[in-house]
C-alpha positions as CSV (number, residue, x, y, z in Angstrom):
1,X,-13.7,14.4,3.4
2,X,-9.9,14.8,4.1
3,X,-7.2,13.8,1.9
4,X,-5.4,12.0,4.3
5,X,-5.0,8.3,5.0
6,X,-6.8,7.4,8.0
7,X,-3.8,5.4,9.6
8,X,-5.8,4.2,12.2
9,X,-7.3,1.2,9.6
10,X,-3.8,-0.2,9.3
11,X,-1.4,-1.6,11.4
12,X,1.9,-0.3,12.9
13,X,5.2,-1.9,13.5
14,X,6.1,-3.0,16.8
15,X,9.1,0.1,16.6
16,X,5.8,2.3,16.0
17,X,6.5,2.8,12.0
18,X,3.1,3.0,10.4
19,X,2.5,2.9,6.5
20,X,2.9,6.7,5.5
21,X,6.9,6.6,7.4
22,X,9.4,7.1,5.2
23,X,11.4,4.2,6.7
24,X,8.6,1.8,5.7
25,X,9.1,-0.4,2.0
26,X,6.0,-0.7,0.0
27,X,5.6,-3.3,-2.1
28,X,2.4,-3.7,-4.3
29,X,1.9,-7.5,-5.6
30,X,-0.2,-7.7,-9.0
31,X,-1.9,-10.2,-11.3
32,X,-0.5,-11.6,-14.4
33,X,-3.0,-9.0,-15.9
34,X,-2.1,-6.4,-13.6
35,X,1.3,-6.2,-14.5
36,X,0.3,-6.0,-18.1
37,X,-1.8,-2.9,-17.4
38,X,1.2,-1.5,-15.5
39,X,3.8,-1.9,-17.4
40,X,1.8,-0.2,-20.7
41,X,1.0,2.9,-18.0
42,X,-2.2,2.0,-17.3
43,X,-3.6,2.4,-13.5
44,X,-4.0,-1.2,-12.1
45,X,-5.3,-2.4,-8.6
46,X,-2.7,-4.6,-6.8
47,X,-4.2,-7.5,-5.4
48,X,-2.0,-7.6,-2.4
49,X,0.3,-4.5,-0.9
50,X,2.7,-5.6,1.9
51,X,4.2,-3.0,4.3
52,X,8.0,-3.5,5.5
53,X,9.8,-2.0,8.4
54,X,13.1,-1.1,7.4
55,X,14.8,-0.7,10.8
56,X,13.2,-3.9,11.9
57,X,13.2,-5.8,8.5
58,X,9.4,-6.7,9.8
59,X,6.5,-6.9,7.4
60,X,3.7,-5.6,9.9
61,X,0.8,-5.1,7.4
62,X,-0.4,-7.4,4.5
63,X,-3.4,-5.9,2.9
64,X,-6.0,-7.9,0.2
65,X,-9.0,-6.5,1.3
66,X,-9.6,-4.7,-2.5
67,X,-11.6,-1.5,-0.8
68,X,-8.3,-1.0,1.8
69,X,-6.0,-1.3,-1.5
70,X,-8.0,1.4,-3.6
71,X,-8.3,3.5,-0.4
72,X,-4.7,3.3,0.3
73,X,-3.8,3.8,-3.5
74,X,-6.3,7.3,-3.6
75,X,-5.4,9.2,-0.5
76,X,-1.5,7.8,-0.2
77,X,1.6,10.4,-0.4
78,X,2.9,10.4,-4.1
């Protein structure tokens, strides 16, 4: 198994910025007991990430689907 993201299971920008750019905002959206978890260090599952352009100011990919998060969370860049 590789430890890359297999970009190909998200989206792209129209400008052809996908998720692992570095002119793309990431923006992980958690529960009310997610952000508790987070904010005492604790690894926590967003329920929603949202992907930004920012030369284009367009959000081109809104993930919910929880096993797209947790594969996106394991085999992202840190």
């Amino acid at each position: 198994m590789s430890n890359e993201i297999d970009k190909s299971k998200f989206k792209k920008c129209s400008c052809g910025i996908d998720i692992e750019n570095e002119d793309v905002t990431i923006k992980n959206h958690y529960t009310l007991i997610g952000w508790f978890w987070w904010s005492m260090g604790t690894t926590a599952i967003p329920k929603t990430i949202t992907f930004k352009c920012k030369k284009c100011n367009i959000q081109f990919e809104k993930i919910t689907n929880v096993e797209l998060i947790k594969y996106h969370m394991y085999y992202r860049k840190h």
